[in-house]
PDB file of C-alpha atoms in Angstrom:
ATOM      1  CA  MET A   1     154.615 141.703 105.388  1.00  0.00           C
ATOM      2  CA  GLY A   2     152.380 140.408 102.620  1.00  0.00           C
ATOM      3  CA  ILE A   3     155.429 140.092 100.356  1.00  0.00           C
ATOM      4  CA  LEU A   4     157.258 138.105 103.043  1.00  0.00           C
ATOM      5  CA  ILE A   5     154.331 135.694 103.420  1.00  0.00           C
ATOM      6  CA  PHE A   6     154.035 135.365  99.640  1.00  0.00           C
ATOM      7  CA  ILE A   7     157.719 134.362  99.386  1.00  0.00           C
ATOM      8  CA  ILE A   8     157.379 131.923 102.301  1.00  0.00           C
ATOM      9  CA  CYS A   9     154.327 130.203 100.815  1.00  0.00           C
ATOM     10  CA  LEU A  10     155.846 130.189  97.334  1.00  0.00           C
ATOM     11  CA  ALA A  11     158.941 128.409  98.669  1.00  0.00           C
ATOM     12  CA  SER A  12     156.822 126.018 100.739  1.00  0.00           C
ATOM     13  CA  SER A  13     154.658 125.105  97.775  1.00  0.00           C
ATOM     14  CA  VAL A  14     157.498 124.805  95.247  1.00  0.00           C
ATOM     15  CA  ILE A  15     159.387 122.376  97.448  1.00  0.00           C
ATOM     16  CA  GLY A  16     156.175 121.157  99.017  1.00  0.00           C
ATOM     17  CA  GLY A  17     155.530 120.678 102.686  1.00  0.00           C
ATOM     18  CA  ILE A  18     158.628 122.557 103.836  1.00  0.00           C
ATOM     19  CA  CYS A  19     156.395 124.620 106.026  1.00  0.00           C
ATOM     20  CA  GLY A  20     159.009 125.075 108.727  1.00  0.00           C
ATOM     21  CA  ILE A  21     159.908 128.300 106.996  1.00  0.00           C
ATOM     22  CA  GLY A  22     156.262 129.323 107.179  1.00  0.00           C
ATOM     23  CA  GLY A  23     155.933 128.547 110.876  1.00  0.00           C
ATOM     24  CA  GLY A  24     155.317 131.147 113.525  1.00  0.00           C
ATOM     25  CA  VAL A  25     158.700 130.526 115.113  1.00  0.00           C
ATOM     26  CA  ILE A  26     160.397 131.546 111.859  1.00  0.00           C
ATOM     27  CA  ILE A  27     158.662 134.818 111.131  1.00  0.00           C
ATOM     28  CA  LYS A  28     157.988 136.022 114.665  1.00  0.00           C
ATOM     29  CA  PRO A  29     161.298 137.952 115.010  1.00  0.00           C
ATOM     30  CA  VAL A  30     160.389 139.923 111.888  1.00  0.00           C
ATOM     31  CA  LEU A  31     157.160 140.999 113.547  1.00  0.00           C
ATOM     32  CA  ASP A  32     158.896 141.434 116.905  1.00  0.00           C
ATOM     33  CA  ALA A  33     160.792 144.307 115.339  1.00  0.00           C
ATOM     34  CA  MET A  34     157.429 145.984 114.818  1.00  0.00           C
ATOM     35  CA  ASN A  35     156.317 145.032 118.358  1.00  0.00           C
ATOM     36  CA  ILE A  36     152.942 143.752 117.188  1.00  0.00           C
ATOM     37  CA  MET A  37     152.675 139.985 117.723  1.00  0.00           C
ATOM     38  CA  SER A  38     152.740 137.350 120.458  1.00  0.00           C
ATOM     39  CA  VAL A  39     153.905 133.766 119.852  1.00  0.00           C
ATOM     40  CA  SER A  40     150.298 132.556 120.009  1.00  0.00           C
ATOM     41  CA  ALA A  41     149.041 135.130 117.526  1.00  0.00           C
ATOM     42  CA  ILE A  42     151.759 134.635 114.951  1.00  0.00           C
ATOM     43  CA  SER A  43     151.572 130.828 115.208  1.00  0.00           C
ATOM     44  CA  PHE A  44     147.819 131.037 114.679  1.00  0.00           C
ATOM     45  CA  LEU A  45     148.074 133.486 111.779  1.00  0.00           C
ATOM     46  CA  SER A  46     150.926 131.688 110.043  1.00  0.00           C
ATOM     47  CA  GLY A  47     149.067 128.418 110.468  1.00  0.00           C
ATOM     48  CA  LEU A  48     145.938 129.870 108.885  1.00  0.00           C
ATOM     49  CA  THR A  49     147.989 131.342 106.052  1.00  0.00           C
ATOM     50  CA  VAL A  50     149.831 128.169 105.130  1.00  0.00           C
ATOM     51  CA  LEU A  51     146.653 126.152 105.653  1.00  0.00           C
ATOM     52  CA  SER A  52     145.142 128.259 102.864  1.00  0.00           C
ATOM     53  CA  MET A  53     148.235 127.633 100.769  1.00  0.00           C
ATOM     54  CA  SER A  54     148.078 123.903 101.516  1.00  0.00           C
ATOM     55  CA  VAL A  55     144.444 123.632 100.423  1.00  0.00           C
ATOM     56  CA  ILE A  56     145.305 125.228  97.068  1.00  0.00           C
ATOM     57  CA  SER A  57     148.361 123.034  96.578  1.00  0.00           C
ATOM     58  CA  VAL A  58     146.552 119.856  97.618  1.00  0.00           C
ATOM     59  CA  PHE A  59     143.803 120.372  95.066  1.00  0.00           C
ATOM     60  CA  ARG A  60     146.262 121.338  92.342  1.00  0.00           C
ATOM     61  CA  GLN A  61     148.525 118.352  93.045  1.00  0.00           C
ATOM     62  CA  ARG A  62     145.895 115.781  94.008  1.00  0.00           C
ATOM     63  CA  LYS A  63     147.158 113.254  91.443  1.00  0.00           C
ATOM     64  CA  ALA A  64     150.520 113.254  93.207  1.00  0.00           C
ATOM     65  CA  HIS A  65     149.006 112.227  96.541  1.00  0.00           C
ATOM     66  CA  LEU A  66     148.716 108.762  97.986  1.00  0.00           C
ATOM     67  CA  VAL A  67     146.783 106.753  95.430  1.00  0.00           C
ATOM     68  CA  GLU A  68     145.629 104.164  97.961  1.00  0.00           C
ATOM     69  CA  LEU A  69     142.533 105.625  99.624  1.00  0.00           C
ATOM     70  CA  ARG A  70     142.791 103.684 102.890  1.00  0.00           C
ATOM     71  CA  THR A  71     146.363 104.795 103.578  1.00  0.00           C
ATOM     72  CA  GLY A  72     145.569 108.432 102.843  1.00  0.00           C
ATOM     73  CA  SER A  73     142.477 108.310 105.058  1.00  0.00           C
ATOM     74  CA  LEU A  74     144.417 106.809 107.968  1.00  0.00           C
ATOM     75  CA  LEU A  75     147.116 109.458 107.671  1.00  0.00           C
ATOM     76  CA  ALA A  76     144.442 112.161 107.634  1.00  0.00           C
ATOM     77  CA  VAL A  77     142.690 110.738 110.719  1.00  0.00           C
ATOM     78  CA  GLY A  78     146.017 110.545 112.530  1.00  0.00           C
ATOM     79  CA  ALA A  79     146.799 114.130 111.518  1.00  0.00           C
ATOM     80  CA  VAL A  80     143.474 115.356 112.925  1.00  0.00           C
ATOM     81  CA  VAL A  81     144.152 113.683 116.288  1.00  0.00           C
ATOM     82  CA  GLY A  82     147.730 114.936 116.193  1.00  0.00           C
ATOM     83  CA  GLY A  83     146.523 118.466 115.458  1.00  0.00           C
ATOM     84  CA  ILE A  84     144.339 118.404 118.572  1.00  0.00           C
ATOM     85  CA  VAL A  85     147.194 117.035 120.716  1.00  0.00           C
ATOM     86  CA  GLY A  86     149.718 119.499 119.275  1.00  0.00           C
ATOM     87  CA  ASN A  87     147.401 122.412 119.963  1.00  0.00           C
ATOM     88  CA  ALA A  88     146.922 121.273 123.559  1.00  0.00           C
ATOM     89  CA  LEU A  89     150.689 120.840 123.932  1.00  0.00           C
ATOM     90  CA  PHE A  90     151.312 124.370 122.684  1.00  0.00           C
ATOM     91  CA  GLN A  91     148.756 125.814 125.096  1.00  0.00           C
ATOM     92  CA  THR A  92     150.257 123.790 127.968  1.00  0.00           C
ATOM     93  CA  VAL A  93     153.803 124.963 127.259  1.00  0.00           C
ATOM     94  CA  LYS A  94     152.580 128.544 126.876  1.00  0.00           C
ATOM     95  CA  ALA A  95     150.740 128.426 130.213  1.00  0.00           C
ATOM     96  CA  ALA A  96     153.686 126.798 132.010  1.00  0.00           C
ATOM     97  CA  ALA A  97     156.280 129.141 130.538  1.00  0.00           C
ATOM     98  CA  GLY A  98     154.311 132.329 131.059  1.00  0.00           C
ATOM     99  CA  GLN A  99     156.624 134.126 128.615  1.00  0.00           C
ATOM    100  CA  ASP A 100     156.288 134.284 124.857  1.00  0.00           C
ATOM    101  CA  ASN A 101     160.048 134.344 124.367  1.00  0.00           C
ATOM    102  CA  LEU A 102     160.481 131.059 126.223  1.00  0.00           C
ATOM    103  CA  VAL A 103     157.786 129.392 124.118  1.00  0.00           C
ATOM    104  CA  GLY A 104     159.405 130.722 120.957  1.00  0.00           C
ATOM    105  CA  MET A 105     162.802 129.427 122.078  1.00  0.00           C
ATOM    106  CA  VAL A 106     161.389 125.920 122.672  1.00  0.00           C
ATOM    107  CA  GLN A 107     159.745 125.951 119.234  1.00  0.00           C
ATOM    108  CA  ALA A 108     162.944 127.149 117.555  1.00  0.00           C
ATOM    109  CA  ILE A 109     165.092 124.479 119.227  1.00  0.00           C
ATOM    110  CA  VAL A 110     162.673 121.647 118.418  1.00  0.00           C
ATOM    111  CA  LEU A 111     162.332 122.788 114.815  1.00  0.00           C
ATOM    112  CA  ALA A 112     166.121 123.106 114.430  1.00  0.00           C
ATOM    113  CA  ILE A 113     166.634 119.558 115.741  1.00  0.00           C
ATOM    114  CA  VAL A 114     164.008 117.900 113.533  1.00  0.00           C
ATOM    115  CA  THR A 115     165.211 119.873 110.511  1.00  0.00           C
ATOM    116  CA  LEU A 116     168.830 118.852 111.146  1.00  0.00           C
ATOM    117  CA  LEU A 117     167.784 115.196 111.438  1.00  0.00           C
ATOM    118  CA  THR A 118     165.893 115.502 108.154  1.00  0.00           C
ATOM    119  CA  LEU A 119     168.903 117.107 106.458  1.00  0.00           C
ATOM    120  CA  VAL A 120     171.243 114.339 107.637  1.00  0.00           C
ATOM    121  CA  TYR A 121     168.818 111.637 106.524  1.00  0.00           C
ATOM    122  CA  SER A 122     167.931 113.136 103.150  1.00  0.00           C
ATOM    123  CA  ALA A 123     171.483 114.178 102.242  1.00  0.00           C
ATOM    124  CA  PHE A 124     173.574 111.285 103.564  1.00  0.00           C
ATOM    125  CA  LEU A 125     171.490 108.333 104.733  1.00  0.00           C
ATOM    126  CA  ARG A 126     168.492 108.140 102.427  1.00  0.00           C
ATOM    127  CA  GLN A 127     170.299 106.111  99.748  1.00  0.00           C
ATOM    128  CA  ARG A 128     171.810 103.767 102.354  1.00  0.00           C
ATOM    129  CA  ILE A 129     168.750 102.996 104.456  1.00  0.00           C
ATOM    130  CA  PRO A 130     166.010 101.018 102.681  1.00  0.00           C
ATOM    131  CA  SER A 131     162.557 102.588 102.671  1.00  0.00           C
ATOM    132  CA  TYR A 132     159.439 100.645 103.573  1.00  0.00           C
ATOM    133  CA  GLN A 133     155.861 100.481 102.386  1.00  0.00           C
ATOM    134  CA  VAL A 134     153.887 100.790 105.612  1.00  0.00           C
ATOM    135  CA  LYS A 135     150.518  99.084 105.300  1.00  0.00           C
ATOM    136  CA  ASN A 136     149.526  98.403 108.900  1.00  0.00           C
ATOM    137  CA  PRO A 137     146.483 100.600 109.717  1.00  0.00           C
ATOM    138  CA  VAL A 138     147.657 101.437 113.236  1.00  0.00           C
ATOM    139  CA  ALA A 139     151.119 102.373 111.978  1.00  0.00           C
ATOM    140  CA  CYS A 140     149.658 104.618 109.256  1.00  0.00           C
ATOM    141  CA  ALA A 141     147.453 106.446 111.753  1.00  0.00           C
ATOM    142  CA  ALA A 142     150.366 106.784 114.193  1.00  0.00           C
ATOM    143  CA  ILE A 143     152.564 108.304 111.476  1.00  0.00           C
ATOM    144  CA  GLY A 144     149.852 110.834 110.661  1.00  0.00           C
ATOM    145  CA  GLY A 145     149.489 111.578 114.376  1.00  0.00           C
ATOM    146  CA  ILE A 146     153.177 112.300 114.899  1.00  0.00           C
ATOM    147  CA  MET A 147     153.212 114.607 111.896  1.00  0.00           C
ATOM    148  CA  GLY A 148     150.061 116.353 113.074  1.00  0.00           C
ATOM    149  CA  ILE A 149     151.515 117.008 116.538  1.00  0.00           C
ATOM    150  CA  LEU A 150     154.662 118.557 115.097  1.00  0.00           C
ATOM    151  CA  SER A 151     152.771 120.632 112.550  1.00  0.00           C
ATOM    152  CA  SER A 152     150.358 121.997 115.144  1.00  0.00           C
ATOM    153  CA  PHE A 153     152.829 122.564 117.987  1.00  0.00           C
ATOM    154  CA  LEU A 154     155.397 124.281 115.781  1.00  0.00           C
ATOM    155  CA  GLY A 155     152.912 126.478 113.927  1.00  0.00           C
ATOM    156  CA  ILE A 156     153.198 124.275 110.816  1.00  0.00           C
ATOM    157  CA  GLY A 157     156.905 123.869 111.352  1.00  0.00           C
ATOM    158  CA  GLY A 158     156.637 120.111 110.983  1.00  0.00           C
ATOM    159  CA  GLY A 159     157.191 120.108 107.228  1.00  0.00           C
ATOM    160  CA  PRO A 160     160.808 118.907 107.221  1.00  0.00           C
ATOM    161  CA  ILE A 161     160.247 115.878 109.453  1.00  0.00           C
ATOM    162  CA  ASN A 162     157.020 115.076 107.584  1.00  0.00           C
ATOM    163  CA  LEU A 163     158.999 114.640 104.395  1.00  0.00           C
ATOM    164  CA  ALA A 164     161.659 112.467 106.007  1.00  0.00           C
ATOM    165  CA  VAL A 165     159.010 110.169 107.492  1.00  0.00           C
ATOM    166  CA  LEU A 166     157.189 109.884 104.163  1.00  0.00           C
ATOM    167  CA  TYR A 167     160.473 109.114 102.394  1.00  0.00           C
ATOM    168  CA  PHE A 168     161.146 106.272 104.788  1.00  0.00           C
ATOM    169  CA  ALA A 169     157.703 104.901 105.613  1.00  0.00           C
ATOM    170  CA  PHE A 170     156.153 104.970 102.140  1.00  0.00           C
ATOM    171  CA  SER A 171     159.156 104.871  99.772  1.00  0.00           C
ATOM    172  CA  MET A 172     158.130 108.210  98.262  1.00  0.00           C
ATOM    173  CA  ASP A 173     160.253 110.462  96.097  1.00  0.00           C
ATOM    174  CA  THR A 174     160.644 114.121  97.068  1.00  0.00           C
ATOM    175  CA  LYS A 175     157.801 115.503  94.986  1.00  0.00           C
ATOM    176  CA  LYS A 176     155.238 112.912  96.016  1.00  0.00           C
ATOM    177  CA  ALA A 177     156.257 113.123  99.671  1.00  0.00           C
ATOM    178  CA  ALA A 178     156.007 116.900  99.445  1.00  0.00           C
ATOM    179  CA  ALA A 179     152.433 116.781  98.202  1.00  0.00           C
ATOM    180  CA  ASN A 180     151.447 114.361 100.961  1.00  0.00           C
ATOM    181  CA  SER A 181     153.154 116.484 103.605  1.00  0.00           C
ATOM    182  CA  LEU A 182     150.921 119.407 102.630  1.00  0.00           C
ATOM    183  CA  TYR A 183     147.925 117.063 102.729  1.00  0.00           C
ATOM    184  CA  ILE A 184     148.704 116.050 106.316  1.00  0.00           C
ATOM    185  CA  ILE A 185     149.467 119.619 107.401  1.00  0.00           C
ATOM    186  CA  MET A 186     146.097 120.719 106.020  1.00  0.00           C
ATOM    187  CA  PHE A 187     144.196 118.241 108.204  1.00  0.00           C
ATOM    188  CA  SER A 188     146.287 118.844 111.330  1.00  0.00           C
ATOM    189  CA  GLN A 189     145.841 122.619 111.104  1.00  0.00           C
ATOM    190  CA  ILE A 190     142.088 122.361 110.565  1.00  0.00           C
ATOM    191  CA  ALA A 191     141.879 120.274 113.760  1.00  0.00           C
ATOM    192  CA  SER A 192     144.132 122.686 115.634  1.00  0.00           C
ATOM    193  CA  PHE A 193     142.070 125.737 114.700  1.00  0.00           C
ATOM    194  CA  LEU A 194     138.771 124.043 115.539  1.00  0.00           C
ATOM    195  CA  THR A 195     140.218 123.085 118.928  1.00  0.00           C
ATOM    196  CA  SER A 196     141.226 126.710 119.529  1.00  0.00           C
ATOM    197  CA  CYS A 197     137.693 127.830 118.658  1.00  0.00           C
ATOM    198  CA  VAL A 198     136.092 125.322 121.043  1.00  0.00           C
ATOM    199  CA  LYS A 199     138.486 126.155 123.889  1.00  0.00           C
ATOM    200  CA  GLY A 200     138.233 129.877 123.277  1.00  0.00           C
ATOM    201  CA  THR A 201     142.020 130.172 123.052  1.00  0.00           C
ATOM    202  CA  ILE A 202     142.193 132.098 119.769  1.00  0.00           C
ATOM    203  CA  PRO A 203     144.756 134.852 120.427  1.00  0.00           C
ATOM    204  CA  GLU A 204     144.027 138.514 119.878  1.00  0.00           C
ATOM    205  CA  PHE A 205     145.610 140.138 116.853  1.00  0.00           C
ATOM    206  CA  PRO A 206     144.678 142.784 114.269  1.00  0.00           C
ATOM    207  CA  TRP A 207     142.325 140.925 111.920  1.00  0.00           C
ATOM    208  CA  ALA A 208     143.397 143.288 109.160  1.00  0.00           C
ATOM    209  CA  TYR A 209     146.546 141.146 108.927  1.00  0.00           C
ATOM    210  CA  LEU A 210     144.432 138.405 107.382  1.00  0.00           C
ATOM    211  CA  LEU A 211     143.958 140.731 104.406  1.00  0.00           C
ATOM    212  CA  LEU A 212     147.726 140.671 103.921  1.00  0.00           C
ATOM    213  CA  MET A 213     148.639 137.148 104.954  1.00  0.00           C
ATOM    214  CA  VAL A 214     145.959 134.775 103.690  1.00  0.00           C
ATOM    215  CA  PRO A 215     145.586 136.130 100.115  1.00  0.00           C
ATOM    216  CA  ALA A 216     149.390 136.296  99.832  1.00  0.00           C
ATOM    217  CA  GLY A 217     149.612 132.696 101.035  1.00  0.00           C
ATOM    218  CA  VAL A 218     146.983 131.513  98.560  1.00  0.00           C
ATOM    219  CA  LEU A 219     148.693 133.295  95.668  1.00  0.00           C
ATOM    220  CA  GLY A 220     152.042 131.825  96.685  1.00  0.00           C
ATOM    221  CA  GLY A 221     150.455 128.370  96.817  1.00  0.00           C
ATOM    222  CA  ILE A 222     148.935 128.694  93.345  1.00  0.00           C
ATOM    223  CA  ILE A 223     152.161 129.866  91.705  1.00  0.00           C
ATOM    224  CA  GLY A 224     154.332 127.487  93.722  1.00  0.00           C
ATOM    225  CA  SER A 225     152.292 124.414  92.838  1.00  0.00           C
ATOM    226  CA  LYS A 226     152.593 125.302  89.142  1.00  0.00           C
ATOM    227  CA  VAL A 227     156.364 125.597  89.479  1.00  0.00           C
ATOM    228  CA  ASN A 228     156.491 122.324  91.420  1.00  0.00           C
ATOM    229  CA  LYS A 229     154.885 120.480  88.506  1.00  0.00           C
ATOM    230  CA  LYS A 230     157.440 121.809  86.023  1.00  0.00           C
ATOM    231  CA  ILE A 231     160.742 121.262  87.837  1.00  0.00           C
ATOM    232  CA  SER A 232     162.491 117.895  88.060  1.00  0.00           C
ATOM    233  CA  ALA A 233     162.739 115.741  91.181  1.00  0.00           C
ATOM    234  CA  ALA A 234     166.531 116.266  91.185  1.00  0.00           C
ATOM    235  CA  THR A 235     166.062 120.045  91.239  1.00  0.00           C
ATOM    236  CA  THR A 236     163.530 119.707  94.034  1.00  0.00           C
ATOM    237  CA  ASP A 237     166.044 117.669  96.052  1.00  0.00           C
ATOM    238  CA  LYS A 238     168.671 120.409  95.723  1.00  0.00           C
ATOM    239  CA  LEU A 239     166.225 123.154  96.656  1.00  0.00           C
ATOM    240  CA  PHE A 240     165.067 121.029  99.564  1.00  0.00           C
ATOM    241  CA  ALA A 241     168.583 120.615 100.994  1.00  0.00           C
ATOM    242  CA  GLY A 242     169.336 124.312 100.602  1.00  0.00           C
ATOM    243  CA  LEU A 243     166.124 125.355 102.322  1.00  0.00           C
ATOM    244  CA  LEU A 244     166.729 122.953 105.205  1.00  0.00           C
ATOM    245  CA  CYS A 245     170.105 124.612 105.813  1.00  0.00           C
ATOM    246  CA  LEU A 246     168.406 128.013 105.763  1.00  0.00           C
ATOM    247  CA  ILE A 247     165.727 126.876 108.240  1.00  0.00           C
ATOM    248  CA  ILE A 248     168.377 125.552 110.646  1.00  0.00           C
ATOM    249  CA  ALA A 249     170.316 128.837 110.480  1.00  0.00           C
ATOM    250  CA  ILE A 250     167.159 130.887 111.127  1.00  0.00           C
ATOM    251  CA  CYS A 251     166.172 128.632 114.041  1.00  0.00           C
ATOM    252  CA  VAL A 252     169.579 128.975 115.696  1.00  0.00           C
ATOM    253  CA  TYR A 253     169.428 132.757 115.293  1.00  0.00           C
ATOM    254  CA  ASN A 254     165.872 132.893 116.629  1.00  0.00           C
ATOM    255  CA  ALA A 255     166.642 130.682 119.622  1.00  0.00           C
ATOM    256  CA  CYS A 256     169.485 133.057 120.565  1.00  0.00           C
ATOM    257  CA  ARG A 257     167.172 136.040 120.109  1.00  0.00           C
ATOM    258  CA  PHE A 258     164.438 134.501 122.236  1.00  0.00           C
ATOM    259  CA  ALA A 259     166.979 133.581 124.925  1.00  0.00           C
ATOM    260  CA  GLY A 260     167.928 137.259 125.137  1.00  0.00           C
TER     261      GLY A 260
END
């Protein structure tokens, strides 16, 4: 499992912010085969793992982040609020559904839809629709909030839509948007985990898995961020499109699995 997490975090960090493939909804069926994880536990663990990866990548790629301090701060504040809301939304859906498989199916469907929208925009519409430089403080915070909700609710599966929004709202290229997506995910996940601690909703799981998942995620983040700095933006775009297609395929498969 540590190798799987390493590959996931390496891919996420190379392409930056494509944390949909690191989300709980993506890797849960792998652990289902071993009959060891609930949706809550794997979302929590995968979130903690890619949070560790994000911290490493953010510090290694800090020069590629938003240069304007106010904009970055507003996005971060929005992401914190969004992380709290997304965590509450996940707990609400889990309580209403009463079944892990139903929660996983909802996550898989939502992630497939937002990933498909991102693929269509980035592959076909991005060159035709003009991007904008958002400067309104409320709009910046709202953008961070939306990203934070998706990242938290989907177990950091909000990476694809984060990138599409950053493309459009801040006229960013793939590599810069990728770095900022990780930045926002980092803040949203911190808020989500703190909310879980306060509410006492941290799921039960074998803590020994942290010895496999978190170090593997950190190592993947370190290596991936180095690779990210060396490859061209055009190469990143191609990898990005290919990974989006893979995420959509996995989500469709998972949704069918969860539906029984």
